[in-house]
Amino acid sequence: MAGLQLNNVDKTYPNGFKAVHGIDLEIEDGEFMVLVGPSGCAKSTTLRMIAGLETISGGEVRIGDTVVNDLAPGKRGIAMVFQNYALYPHMKVTKNLDFGLRLKRRPKDEIARATTEVSHTLEIEELLDRLPKELSGGQAQRVAVGRALIKSPEVFLFDEPLSNLDAKLRASMRVRITDLHKRLKEEGRPATVVYVTHDQVEAMTMGDRICVMKDGHIMQVADPVTLYERPANAFVGGFIGMPEMNLADATLSLDDGGRIRLGDQVIDIEPDLASRLTHKGGAITFGIRPQHFELVAPGAANALTGIVRIVEFLGHEVNLHIEIEGNAFISVIPSEQFDRSMRAGDTVALHPRARNTQIFDRDTGQNASLGG
C-alpha cells in the first residue's frame, strides 16, 4: 500500500471554468479518507484526477513516491469502485472478479487462490456462478468491491458506491466496508482508501479523517469528532451534523464578560469562551447544534424564547422546530424528556450549553471560538 499526496492541484476546463482551486491534501498509508460536500463541490472531480480519468491543470498528484500526473490509470496502482458497479453483464461473478488478473496473465493457481480468498472475505462464495443480473444491489456492490480488492492496489478509490442502495442496505454496506478496512489493517495488509460521498452520515461513520469541500476548495480536514465539535468555519458547522447546526446572525458584545444579542434577546457567554475569542465584537454568526440546547421554562435566565412551529416525534428523540426572533431553530431532545402536551404555537425557552456555543465571523465565516 501507499500514501497519497495532492500538492496545489488545480482543474480548469477548456471553457475557463475552474473546478478545483489549488488544493493540498495528504493521505497516510492505510488511512480511510472521505471526501464529502454538496453536489458540485468537485469531490468526484478530485477523485477522477487521482485515478487519471481527468487531467490536472496544475499541481502534483503523488502515490507513494511516484508522481503520477502523466501516468495512465492502469499504471497508477489504483482500483476504483463506481456508483453503478460497472460489472461485465455477460461474465459470471468469478470471471468479473478475476478479469484483471487474467488480463495481466497471472498463473492460474494464483488467480484461483486470490478469487477464493476475496470471495471468502466478502462472503460471496455462493454468488460465484451467477450473472450480474441475478444479483441484488448489495450483492453486486460486494462483487465490485471484490474486483477492486483482488488487484491488491496501492490505493482504493470509491465514488459514491452506496448511493444506488436503499437506506437499510446502505447502512449494512457501510459496516461491511468499514469492517473490511479494519480487518485488512489487522492482517498486516493496510488499505489506503479515498471515498467520495455526499452523505455526511457515511462520512462521519466510515472515515478516519474527513475532507470537507465546497466549490473546489478544501474547507477543513479532520477526524469526525473534531469536525463536529470544532468546525473551522460556518460552512463546516452547518454541513456536518444531523440535524444541521443552528446558525443565525447576531451581535457580540465583550462588555460585562461577553454577551450575544439575537434580535431583542440577550444571552451571556462563559468566561472561557470569551477569553479565547479572536473576534473583537460586532456582527457575528451565532452557532449551536440542536443537541446542545436544553429545554427550560419560559422566562428562565440565559435562555432564548421562541414559538414551536413543528414537532417531529422520531421515537428515541423529538425534533422541535422553533422560531426565535425570525430565525428557524431546531432543538433535539430525548423522547423521555418530551412533554407530550406540547403543540405547534406553544412558547418555549431554550438554554444553549455554554461550552458548545460557536461564534463565527460573519464576514469570513471563520470560527472565532477556536482561539488564535
GROMACS .gro file of C-alpha atoms in nm, residues 6 23-24 28 32 81-82 141 143 151 169 172 198 227 252-253 255 286 314 339 343 367:
model
   22
    6LEU     CA    1  -0.219   1.627  -0.366
   23ILE     CA    2  -0.591   2.203  -0.309
   24ASP     CA    3  -0.339   2.034  -0.081
   28GLU     CA    4  -0.146   0.846   0.507
   32PHE     CA    5  -0.956   0.581   0.521
   81VAL     CA    6  -1.537   0.117  -0.729
   82PHE     CA    7  -1.804   0.312  -0.911
  141GLN     CA    8  -2.170  -0.391  -0.476
  143VAL     CA    9  -1.865  -0.811  -0.614
  151LYS     CA   10  -0.589  -0.650  -0.756
  169LEU     CA   11  -2.876  -0.176   0.264
  172SER     CA   12  -2.529  -0.261   0.610
  198HIS     CA   13  -2.238   1.348  -0.042
  227LEU     CA   14  -1.533   1.836   1.268
  252LEU     CA   15  -2.135   4.013   2.004
  253SER     CA   16  -2.052   4.247   2.289
  255ASP     CA   17  -1.864   4.418   2.781
  286PHE     CA   18  -2.415   3.251   1.635
  314LEU     CA   19  -3.885   1.014   1.589
  339ASP     CA   20  -4.389   1.691   2.716
  343ARG     CA   21  -4.818   2.163   2.035
  367ASN     CA   22  -1.479   3.009   1.377
   0.00000   0.00000   0.00000
